[in-house]
mmCIF file of C-alpha atoms in Angstrom:
data_model
loop_
_atom_site.group_PDB
_atom_site.id
_atom_site.type_symbol
_atom_site.label_atom_id
_atom_site.label_comp_id
_atom_site.label_asym_id
_atom_site.label_seq_id
_atom_site.Cartn_x
_atom_site.Cartn_y
_atom_site.Cartn_z
ATOM 1 C CA MET A 1 -45.818 -41.378 -20.827
ATOM 2 C CA GLY A 2 -42.725 -39.649 -20.365
ATOM 3 C CA ALA A 3 -41.980 -36.007 -19.795
ATOM 4 C CA VAL A 4 -38.951 -33.578 -19.674
ATOM 5 C CA GLU A 5 -37.950 -33.434 -16.003
ATOM 6 C CA ARG A 6 -39.087 -30.281 -14.105
ATOM 7 C CA GLU A 7 -37.359 -29.133 -11.029
ATOM 8 C CA THR A 8 -40.559 -28.000 -9.336
ATOM 9 C CA GLU A 9 -39.112 -27.138 -6.090
ATOM 10 C CA GLU A 10 -36.942 -24.609 -7.539
ATOM 11 C CA GLY A 11 -39.708 -23.324 -9.975
ATOM 12 C CA VAL A 12 -37.917 -24.309 -13.129
ATOM 13 C CA MET A 13 -39.901 -24.444 -16.405
ATOM 14 C CA ALA A 14 -39.660 -27.183 -18.822
ATOM 15 C CA THR A 15 -37.488 -26.869 -21.907
ATOM 16 C CA ASP A 16 -39.542 -29.343 -24.076
ATOM 17 C CA PHE A 17 -42.979 -30.557 -24.252
ATOM 18 C CA PHE A 18 -44.328 -33.589 -22.708
ATOM 19 C CA TRP A 19 -43.956 -36.602 -24.978
ATOM 20 C CA SER A 20 -46.440 -39.445 -24.894
ATOM 21 C CA TYR A 21 -45.629 -43.037 -25.519
ATOM 22 C CA THR A 22 -49.207 -43.937 -26.319
ATOM 23 C CA ASP A 23 -51.996 -42.985 -28.799
ATOM 24 C CA GLU A 24 -54.277 -40.288 -27.605
ATOM 25 C CA PRO A 25 -56.679 -41.499 -24.846
ATOM 26 C CA HIS A 26 -60.009 -40.704 -26.155
ATOM 27 C CA ALA A 27 -60.591 -43.155 -29.004
ATOM 28 C CA SER A 28 -59.859 -46.177 -26.672
ATOM 29 C CA ARG A 29 -61.888 -44.761 -23.772
ATOM 30 C CA ARG A 30 -64.789 -44.093 -26.300
ATOM 31 C CA ARG A 31 -64.796 -47.793 -27.229
ATOM 32 C CA GLN A 32 -64.658 -48.816 -23.529
ATOM 33 C CA ILE A 33 -67.481 -46.622 -22.544
ATOM 34 C CA LEU A 34 -69.836 -47.613 -25.307
ATOM 35 C CA SER A 35 -69.250 -51.167 -24.855
ATOM 36 C CA GLN A 36 -70.500 -50.697 -21.234
ATOM 37 C CA TYR A 37 -73.047 -48.055 -21.802
ATOM 38 C CA PRO A 38 -74.479 -48.476 -25.474
ATOM 39 C CA GLN A 39 -77.340 -46.017 -24.622
ATOM 40 C CA ILE A 40 -74.959 -43.224 -24.906
ATOM 41 C CA ARG A 41 -75.356 -43.514 -28.637
ATOM 42 C CA GLU A 42 -78.828 -42.188 -28.376
ATOM 43 C CA LEU A 43 -77.229 -38.787 -27.350
ATOM 44 C CA PHE A 44 -75.570 -38.443 -30.789
ATOM 45 C CA GLY A 45 -76.892 -36.012 -33.281
ATOM 46 C CA PRO A 46 -77.765 -32.269 -33.636
ATOM 47 C CA ASP A 47 -78.991 -29.891 -31.059
ATOM 48 C CA PRO A 48 -82.572 -28.777 -32.405
ATOM 49 C CA TRP A 49 -82.253 -25.393 -30.474
ATOM 50 C CA ALA A 50 -78.860 -24.454 -32.028
ATOM 51 C CA PHE A 51 -80.074 -22.457 -34.831
ATOM 52 C CA LEU A 52 -82.323 -20.451 -32.453
ATOM 53 C CA LYS A 53 -79.722 -19.852 -29.850
ATOM 54 C CA ILE A 54 -77.201 -18.665 -32.403
ATOM 55 C CA THR A 55 -79.674 -16.444 -34.177
ATOM 56 C CA LEU A 56 -80.690 -14.528 -31.017
ATOM 57 C CA VAL A 57 -76.896 -14.030 -29.972
ATOM 58 C CA VAL A 58 -76.169 -12.755 -33.492
ATOM 59 C CA LEU A 59 -78.953 -10.222 -33.561
ATOM 60 C CA LEU A 60 -78.341 -9.196 -30.030
ATOM 61 C CA GLN A 61 -74.735 -8.388 -30.725
ATOM 62 C CA LEU A 62 -75.253 -6.633 -34.029
ATOM 63 C CA TRP A 63 -78.011 -4.510 -32.301
ATOM 64 C CA THR A 64 -75.593 -3.661 -29.540
ATOM 65 C CA ALA A 65 -72.928 -2.582 -32.114
ATOM 66 C CA THR A 66 -75.281 -0.261 -33.850
ATOM 67 C CA SER A 67 -76.564 1.290 -30.693
ATOM 68 C CA LEU A 68 -73.036 2.253 -29.680
ATOM 69 C CA HIS A 69 -72.174 3.940 -32.931
ATOM 70 C CA ASN A 70 -72.183 7.487 -31.185
ATOM 71 C CA SER A 71 -70.652 6.414 -27.921
ATOM 72 C CA SER A 72 -67.126 7.236 -26.527
ATOM 73 C CA TRP A 73 -64.452 4.712 -27.049
ATOM 74 C CA LEU A 74 -64.194 4.256 -23.224
ATOM 75 C CA ARG A 75 -67.910 3.288 -22.964
ATOM 76 C CA ILE A 76 -67.417 1.044 -25.894
ATOM 77 C CA LEU A 77 -64.467 -0.712 -24.503
ATOM 78 C CA ILE A 78 -66.382 -1.251 -21.128
ATOM 79 C CA VAL A 79 -69.469 -2.577 -22.782
ATOM 80 C CA ALA A 80 -67.267 -4.835 -24.919
ATOM 81 C CA TYR A 81 -65.496 -6.349 -22.144
ATOM 82 C CA PHE A 82 -68.362 -6.840 -19.713
ATOM 83 C CA PHE A 83 -71.118 -7.717 -22.197
ATOM 84 C CA GLY A 84 -70.005 -8.091 -25.785
ATOM 85 C CA SER A 85 -67.096 -10.370 -25.039
ATOM 86 C CA PHE A 86 -69.487 -12.906 -23.629
ATOM 87 C CA LEU A 87 -71.602 -12.810 -26.661
ATOM 88 C CA ASN A 88 -68.801 -13.108 -29.093
ATOM 89 C CA HIS A 89 -67.161 -15.860 -27.278
ATOM 90 C CA ASN A 90 -70.453 -17.682 -27.186
ATOM 91 C CA LEU A 91 -70.499 -17.466 -30.948
ATOM 92 C CA PHE A 92 -66.942 -18.669 -31.336
ATOM 93 C CA LEU A 93 -67.855 -21.740 -29.220
ATOM 94 C CA ALA A 94 -71.106 -21.987 -31.303
ATOM 95 C CA ILE A 95 -68.748 -22.245 -34.458
ATOM 96 C CA HIS A 96 -66.893 -24.868 -32.529
ATOM 97 C CA GLU A 97 -70.093 -26.795 -32.006
ATOM 98 C CA LEU A 98 -70.900 -26.419 -35.819
ATOM 99 C CA SER A 99 -67.467 -27.579 -36.946
ATOM 100 C CA HIS A 100 -68.803 -30.941 -35.444
ATOM 101 C CA ASN A 101 -72.082 -30.699 -37.431
ATOM 102 C CA LEU A 102 -74.127 -30.349 -34.384
ATOM 103 C CA ALA A 103 -76.892 -27.992 -35.433
ATOM 104 C CA PHE A 104 -78.096 -29.763 -38.507
ATOM 105 C CA SER A 105 -77.748 -33.298 -40.050
ATOM 106 C CA THR A 106 -76.470 -31.743 -43.386
ATOM 107 C CA PRO A 107 -72.981 -30.640 -43.087
ATOM 108 C CA VAL A 108 -73.417 -27.825 -45.577
ATOM 109 C CA LEU A 109 -76.205 -26.119 -43.457
ATOM 110 C CA ASN A 110 -73.947 -26.295 -40.513
ATOM 111 C CA ARG A 111 -71.270 -24.494 -42.594
ATOM 112 C CA TRP A 112 -73.717 -21.772 -43.603
ATOM 113 C CA LEU A 113 -74.835 -21.284 -39.928
ATOM 114 C CA GLY A 114 -71.272 -21.030 -38.985
ATOM 115 C CA ILE A 115 -70.689 -18.182 -41.459
ATOM 116 C CA PHE A 116 -73.820 -16.523 -40.122
ATOM 117 C CA ALA A 117 -72.530 -16.990 -36.436
ATOM 118 C CA ASN A 118 -69.293 -15.458 -37.483
ATOM 119 C CA LEU A 119 -70.668 -12.138 -38.365
ATOM 120 C CA PRO A 120 -70.418 -10.225 -35.105
ATOM 121 C CA ILE A 121 -67.010 -11.538 -34.528
ATOM 122 C CA GLY A 122 -65.824 -9.152 -37.194
ATOM 123 C CA VAL A 123 -62.982 -11.367 -38.704
ATOM 124 C CA PRO A 124 -63.606 -14.366 -40.883
ATOM 125 C CA MET A 125 -62.658 -17.546 -39.223
ATOM 126 C CA SER A 126 -65.472 -19.960 -39.323
ATOM 127 C CA VAL A 127 -64.497 -22.349 -42.226
ATOM 128 C CA THR A 128 -60.758 -22.164 -41.470
ATOM 129 C CA PHE A 129 -61.331 -23.076 -37.893
ATOM 130 C CA GLN A 130 -63.184 -26.280 -38.963
ATOM 131 C CA LYS A 131 -60.393 -27.451 -40.958
ATOM 132 C CA TYR A 132 -57.772 -27.229 -38.108
ATOM 133 C CA HIS A 133 -60.160 -28.114 -35.320
ATOM 134 C CA LEU A 134 -61.083 -31.561 -36.754
ATOM 135 C CA GLU A 135 -57.472 -32.368 -37.019
ATOM 136 C CA HIS A 136 -56.984 -31.477 -33.335
ATOM 137 C CA HIS A 137 -59.463 -34.115 -32.689
ATOM 138 C CA ARG A 138 -58.227 -36.732 -35.155
ATOM 139 C CA PHE A 139 -54.464 -36.174 -34.314
ATOM 140 C CA GLN A 140 -54.461 -34.885 -30.844
ATOM 141 C CA GLY A 141 -50.989 -33.733 -29.763
ATOM 142 C CA VAL A 142 -49.379 -34.883 -33.112
ATOM 143 C CA ASP A 143 -46.353 -32.817 -33.848
ATOM 144 C CA GLY A 144 -46.749 -30.552 -36.814
ATOM 145 C CA ILE A 145 -50.459 -31.312 -37.199
ATOM 146 C CA ASP A 146 -52.279 -30.320 -34.045
ATOM 147 C CA MET A 147 -52.142 -26.526 -34.249
ATOM 148 C CA ASP A 148 -53.745 -26.188 -30.832
ATOM 149 C CA ILE A 149 -50.302 -26.689 -29.520
ATOM 150 C CA PRO A 150 -48.019 -23.594 -29.181
ATOM 151 C CA SER A 151 -44.990 -23.258 -31.431
ATOM 152 C CA HIS A 152 -41.365 -23.769 -30.150
ATOM 153 C CA THR A 153 -40.885 -19.917 -30.666
ATOM 154 C CA GLU A 154 -43.845 -19.208 -28.349
ATOM 155 C CA ALA A 155 -42.632 -21.731 -25.833
ATOM 156 C CA HIS A 156 -38.982 -20.263 -25.698
ATOM 157 C CA VAL A 157 -40.070 -16.642 -25.516
ATOM 158 C CA VAL A 158 -42.968 -17.014 -23.001
ATOM 159 C CA THR A 159 -41.128 -18.109 -19.969
ATOM 160 C CA ASN A 160 -42.108 -15.674 -16.947
ATOM 161 C CA ILE A 161 -44.909 -13.871 -15.535
ATOM 162 C CA LEU A 162 -44.818 -10.942 -17.653
ATOM 163 C CA SER A 163 -44.573 -12.815 -20.957
ATOM 164 C CA LYS A 164 -47.149 -15.154 -19.963
ATOM 165 C CA SER A 165 -49.497 -12.485 -19.130
ATOM 166 C CA ILE A 166 -48.915 -10.674 -22.504
ATOM 167 C CA TRP A 167 -49.413 -14.200 -24.315
ATOM 168 C CA VAL A 168 -52.765 -14.697 -22.583
ATOM 169 C CA ILE A 169 -53.955 -11.121 -23.667
ATOM 170 C CA PHE A 170 -53.035 -11.912 -27.197
ATOM 171 C CA GLN A 171 -53.548 -15.600 -27.305
ATOM 172 C CA LEU A 172 -56.339 -15.256 -30.081
ATOM 173 C CA PHE A 173 -53.611 -13.884 -32.269
ATOM 174 C CA PHE A 174 -51.383 -16.900 -31.636
ATOM 175 C CA TYR A 175 -54.226 -19.132 -32.427
ATOM 176 C CA ALA A 176 -55.034 -17.313 -35.655
ATOM 177 C CA PHE A 177 -51.587 -17.025 -37.101
ATOM 178 C CA ARG A 178 -49.796 -20.107 -35.729
ATOM 179 C CA PRO A 179 -51.353 -22.480 -38.479
ATOM 180 C CA LEU A 180 -50.541 -19.996 -41.241
ATOM 181 C CA PHE A 181 -46.800 -20.371 -40.390
ATOM 182 C CA LEU A 182 -46.748 -24.003 -39.219
ATOM 183 C CA ASN A 183 -49.222 -25.874 -41.326
ATOM 184 C CA PRO A 184 -50.621 -23.590 -43.928
ATOM 185 C CA LYS A 185 -53.604 -24.991 -45.964
ATOM 186 C CA PRO A 186 -54.714 -23.582 -49.243
ATOM 187 C CA PRO A 187 -57.967 -21.640 -49.140
ATOM 188 C CA GLY A 188 -60.891 -23.004 -51.042
ATOM 189 C CA MET A 189 -64.439 -21.592 -52.160
ATOM 190 C CA TRP A 190 -65.785 -21.912 -48.797
ATOM 191 C CA GLU A 191 -63.047 -19.568 -47.345
ATOM 192 C CA PHE A 192 -63.689 -17.259 -50.089
ATOM 193 C CA THR A 193 -67.362 -17.166 -49.241
ATOM 194 C CA ASN A 194 -66.732 -16.767 -45.549
ATOM 195 C CA PHE A 195 -64.332 -13.861 -46.365
ATOM 196 C CA VAL A 196 -66.830 -12.088 -48.752
ATOM 197 C CA ILE A 197 -69.735 -12.388 -46.446
ATOM 198 C CA GLN A 198 -67.930 -11.170 -43.327
ATOM 199 C CA PHE A 199 -66.087 -8.244 -44.897
ATOM 200 C CA GLY A 200 -69.314 -7.316 -46.699
ATOM 201 C CA LEU A 201 -70.961 -7.047 -43.310
ATOM 202 C CA ASP A 202 -68.097 -5.135 -41.802
ATOM 203 C CA ALA A 203 -68.331 -2.783 -44.658
ATOM 204 C CA LEU A 204 -71.944 -2.227 -44.234
ATOM 205 C CA MET A 205 -71.636 -1.522 -40.598
ATOM 206 C CA VAL A 206 -69.002 1.147 -41.240
ATOM 207 C CA TYR A 207 -71.052 2.576 -44.040
ATOM 208 C CA PHE A 208 -74.235 3.027 -42.157
ATOM 209 C CA TRP A 209 -73.107 3.084 -38.366
ATOM 210 C CA GLY A 210 -69.398 4.233 -38.657
ATOM 211 C CA TRP A 211 -66.111 2.719 -37.351
ATOM 212 C CA LYS A 212 -67.197 2.497 -33.640
ATOM 213 C CA ALA A 213 -69.872 0.058 -34.445
ATOM 214 C CA LEU A 214 -67.268 -2.148 -36.147
ATOM 215 C CA GLY A 215 -64.735 -1.443 -33.433
ATOM 216 C CA TYR A 216 -67.182 -2.684 -30.893
ATOM 217 C CA MET A 217 -67.407 -6.068 -32.511
ATOM 218 C CA ILE A 218 -63.668 -6.286 -32.998
ATOM 219 C CA LEU A 219 -62.989 -5.333 -29.340
ATOM 220 C CA SER A 220 -65.468 -7.765 -28.101
ATOM 221 C CA THR A 221 -63.687 -10.473 -29.882
ATOM 222 C CA PHE A 222 -60.281 -9.504 -28.765
ATOM 223 C CA VAL A 223 -60.958 -8.944 -25.048
ATOM 224 C CA GLY A 224 -63.259 -11.900 -24.997
ATOM 225 C CA GLY A 225 -60.228 -14.107 -26.099
ATOM 226 C CA GLY A 226 -57.468 -12.729 -23.917
ATOM 227 C CA MET A 227 -57.510 -11.852 -20.028
ATOM 228 C CA HIS A 228 -61.224 -12.848 -19.727
ATOM 229 C CA PRO A 229 -62.986 -15.632 -17.648
ATOM 230 C CA MET A 230 -64.554 -17.253 -20.788
ATOM 231 C CA ALA A 231 -60.908 -17.552 -22.321
ATOM 232 C CA GLY A 232 -59.663 -19.653 -19.561
ATOM 233 C CA HIS A 233 -60.989 -22.671 -21.514
ATOM 234 C CA PHE A 234 -58.237 -22.276 -23.969
ATOM 235 C CA ILE A 235 -55.714 -23.098 -21.373
ATOM 236 C CA SER A 236 -57.787 -25.403 -19.036
ATOM 237 C CA GLU A 237 -58.362 -27.943 -21.903
ATOM 238 C CA HIS A 238 -55.273 -29.288 -22.581
ATOM 239 C CA TYR A 239 -52.429 -27.541 -20.534
ATOM 240 C CA ILE A 240 -50.837 -29.897 -18.374
ATOM 241 C CA PHE A 241 -51.022 -29.325 -14.496
ATOM 242 C CA ASN A 242 -50.895 -33.041 -13.857
ATOM 243 C CA PRO A 243 -48.376 -35.127 -15.665
ATOM 244 C CA ASP A 244 -50.741 -38.175 -15.959
ATOM 245 C CA GLN A 245 -53.638 -36.280 -17.734
ATOM 246 C CA GLU A 246 -53.707 -34.453 -21.076
ATOM 247 C CA THR A 247 -57.304 -33.295 -21.270
ATOM 248 C CA TYR A 248 -59.264 -31.495 -18.517
ATOM 249 C CA SER A 249 -62.850 -30.745 -17.927
ATOM 250 C CA TYR A 250 -64.404 -27.616 -16.287
ATOM 251 C CA TYR A 251 -67.662 -28.145 -14.234
ATOM 252 C CA GLY A 252 -68.456 -24.545 -13.676
ATOM 253 C CA PRO A 253 -71.452 -22.148 -14.316
ATOM 254 C CA LEU A 254 -69.867 -20.615 -17.473
ATOM 255 C CA ASN A 255 -70.820 -23.774 -19.313
ATOM 256 C CA LEU A 256 -74.267 -22.429 -19.710
ATOM 257 C CA MET A 257 -72.845 -19.625 -21.903
ATOM 258 C CA THR A 258 -70.170 -21.627 -23.713
ATOM 259 C CA TRP A 259 -72.077 -24.602 -25.190
ATOM 260 C CA SER A 260 -70.619 -26.782 -22.361
ATOM 261 C CA VAL A 261 -67.233 -26.821 -23.949
ATOM 262 C CA GLY A 262 -65.967 -27.203 -20.376
ATOM 263 C CA TYR A 263 -66.995 -30.827 -20.590
ATOM 264 C CA HIS A 264 -63.828 -31.201 -22.498
ATOM 265 C CA ASN A 265 -62.991 -34.940 -21.694
ATOM 266 C CA GLU A 266 -66.493 -35.797 -22.401
ATOM 267 C CA HIS A 267 -66.410 -33.878 -25.736
ATOM 268 C CA HIS A 268 -63.162 -35.557 -27.040
ATOM 269 C CA ASP A 269 -64.507 -38.899 -25.982
ATOM 270 C CA PHE A 270 -67.861 -38.229 -27.776
ATOM 271 C CA PRO A 271 -67.479 -35.211 -30.329
ATOM 272 C CA ARG A 272 -70.843 -36.392 -31.971
ATOM 273 C CA ILE A 273 -72.744 -35.327 -28.862
ATOM 274 C CA PRO A 274 -73.836 -31.653 -28.743
ATOM 275 C CA GLY A 275 -72.775 -29.647 -25.727
ATOM 276 C CA SER A 276 -76.282 -29.578 -24.343
ATOM 277 C CA LYS A 277 -76.147 -33.155 -23.635
ATOM 278 C CA LEU A 278 -72.584 -33.660 -22.473
ATOM 279 C CA TYR A 279 -73.373 -33.621 -18.952
ATOM 280 C CA LYS A 280 -75.346 -36.682 -19.409
ATOM 281 C CA VAL A 281 -72.200 -38.606 -20.423
ATOM 282 C CA LYS A 282 -70.678 -37.914 -17.054
ATOM 283 C CA GLU A 283 -73.995 -38.936 -15.333
ATOM 284 C CA ILE A 284 -74.324 -42.146 -17.336
ATOM 285 C CA ALA A 285 -70.620 -43.215 -16.844
ATOM 286 C CA PRO A 286 -69.226 -41.312 -13.905
ATOM 287 C CA GLU A 287 -66.512 -43.766 -12.879
ATOM 288 C CA TYR A 288 -64.707 -42.783 -16.264
ATOM 289 C CA TYR A 289 -64.441 -39.096 -15.252
ATOM 290 C CA GLU A 290 -64.625 -38.803 -11.396
ATOM 291 C CA ASP A 291 -61.066 -39.467 -10.824
ATOM 292 C CA PHE A 292 -59.717 -36.965 -13.268
ATOM 293 C CA MET A 293 -58.448 -33.500 -12.260
ATOM 294 C CA SER A 294 -61.077 -30.902 -13.213
ATOM 295 C CA TYR A 295 -61.799 -27.257 -12.761
ATOM 296 C CA LYS A 296 -64.377 -25.100 -11.288
ATOM 297 C CA SER A 297 -63.083 -21.701 -12.396
ATOM 298 C CA TRP A 298 -61.627 -20.638 -15.650
ATOM 299 C CA SER A 299 -60.343 -17.303 -13.953
ATOM 300 C CA GLN A 300 -58.422 -19.481 -11.398
ATOM 301 C CA VAL A 301 -56.860 -21.426 -14.374
ATOM 302 C CA ILE A 302 -55.536 -18.237 -16.080
ATOM 303 C CA TYR A 303 -54.074 -17.245 -12.704
ATOM 304 C CA MET A 304 -52.507 -20.635 -12.123
ATOM 305 C CA TYR A 305 -50.951 -20.626 -15.725
ATOM 306 C CA ILE A 306 -49.494 -17.177 -15.235
ATOM 307 C CA MET A 307 -48.223 -17.596 -11.592
ATOM 308 C CA ASP A 308 -47.016 -21.078 -11.733
ATOM 309 C CA ARG A 309 -43.381 -20.890 -12.821
ATOM 310 C CA THR A 310 -43.271 -24.470 -13.936
ATOM 311 C CA VAL A 311 -46.168 -24.087 -16.268
ATOM 312 C CA GLY A 312 -45.931 -22.410 -19.638
ATOM 313 C CA PRO A 313 -46.430 -23.081 -23.463
ATOM 314 C CA PHE A 314 -44.336 -26.303 -23.196
ATOM 315 C CA SER A 315 -46.947 -27.613 -20.799
ATOM 316 C CA ARG A 316 -48.535 -29.680 -23.539
ATOM 317 C CA MET A 317 -48.503 -33.197 -24.585
ATOM 318 C CA LYS A 318 -47.054 -34.185 -27.876
ATOM 319 C CA ARG A 319 -46.771 -37.429 -29.958
ATOM 320 C CA GLN A 320 -45.339 -38.403 -33.154
ATOM 321 C CA LEU A 321 -47.435 -39.891 -36.166
ATOM 322 C CA SER A 322 -46.385 -43.526 -37.057
ATOM 323 C CA LYS A 323 -46.145 -44.642 -40.697
ATOM 324 C CA SER A 324 -49.497 -46.490 -40.083
ATOM 325 C CA GLY A 325 -51.124 -43.122 -39.207
ATOM 326 C CA SER A 326 -51.427 -43.978 -35.453
ATOM 327 C CA THR A 327 -49.714 -41.718 -32.858
ATOM 328 C CA THR A 328 -46.666 -42.855 -31.056
ATOM 329 C CA LYS A 329 -44.000 -41.529 -28.678
ATOM 330 C CA LYS A 330 -41.146 -39.366 -29.777
ATOM 331 C CA ASN A 331 -38.331 -41.168 -31.607
ATOM 332 C CA GLU A 332 -40.196 -44.524 -31.068
#
């Protein structure tokens, strides 16, 4: 793979993305692992506990929101950051799990559960997320398709410690609005359903418990996706700290609260395996993962991203889509 030169000794940030000369690595590694360890196929399929886990978190967060309807905004902010943020980020990653149909065998049931899991988040995103996230898997790093990659505008503006800090705080907004500008998709009936149910719930919260109840849910989403330990996975998954690697795993305790999204190499290798079983992939085929750079702290990843002057939004792998539909290097 090739990359724009970085004068790391002088702390100079790259002025272009890394460009790969090869297809994304996960499909080929999946074939290799399955040929050697066919028993991994036994891990495929839904998580039977997903519905219960999601229901408990949704009910707990809605109850918390109604309980805080007469609280001060300072107390609401504190509870949102130290409690609600963990619940809403858990639900965001539950929606990620459901985008791969890992709660039920029937896709439509996963979609309905995703809309339900969306409720405490406050903003409709479940259906739209699935559309773009599946493209992120199928076309990882492909220019103009993979909306997980920052835009050129972001990369040219976010160039120092201050701008990177602001970008991290507001990164959920970039994730939400980037596809609308770079790769817009016409909404369908499911998006409409997601919108109606979500805004219906929001209206009921305001009508019965006031704006503070809804404000708590929105704040939990916002702070949980910004300068927050759980939000470190946004950066840790694919931002390049090692030029020879484009996907990174995290093997820390927060996997217990994030549907094991930290096992990200394993997840991209086997997106049909639920998060609760991804650790078994590494146990069965350790030689495929033990030499990769990985993380034990998402907070440390955020700190590294902000403070390392050579790392920024350009620190992502890109590739071009060939006429045959496979991914190739830039201008190949």
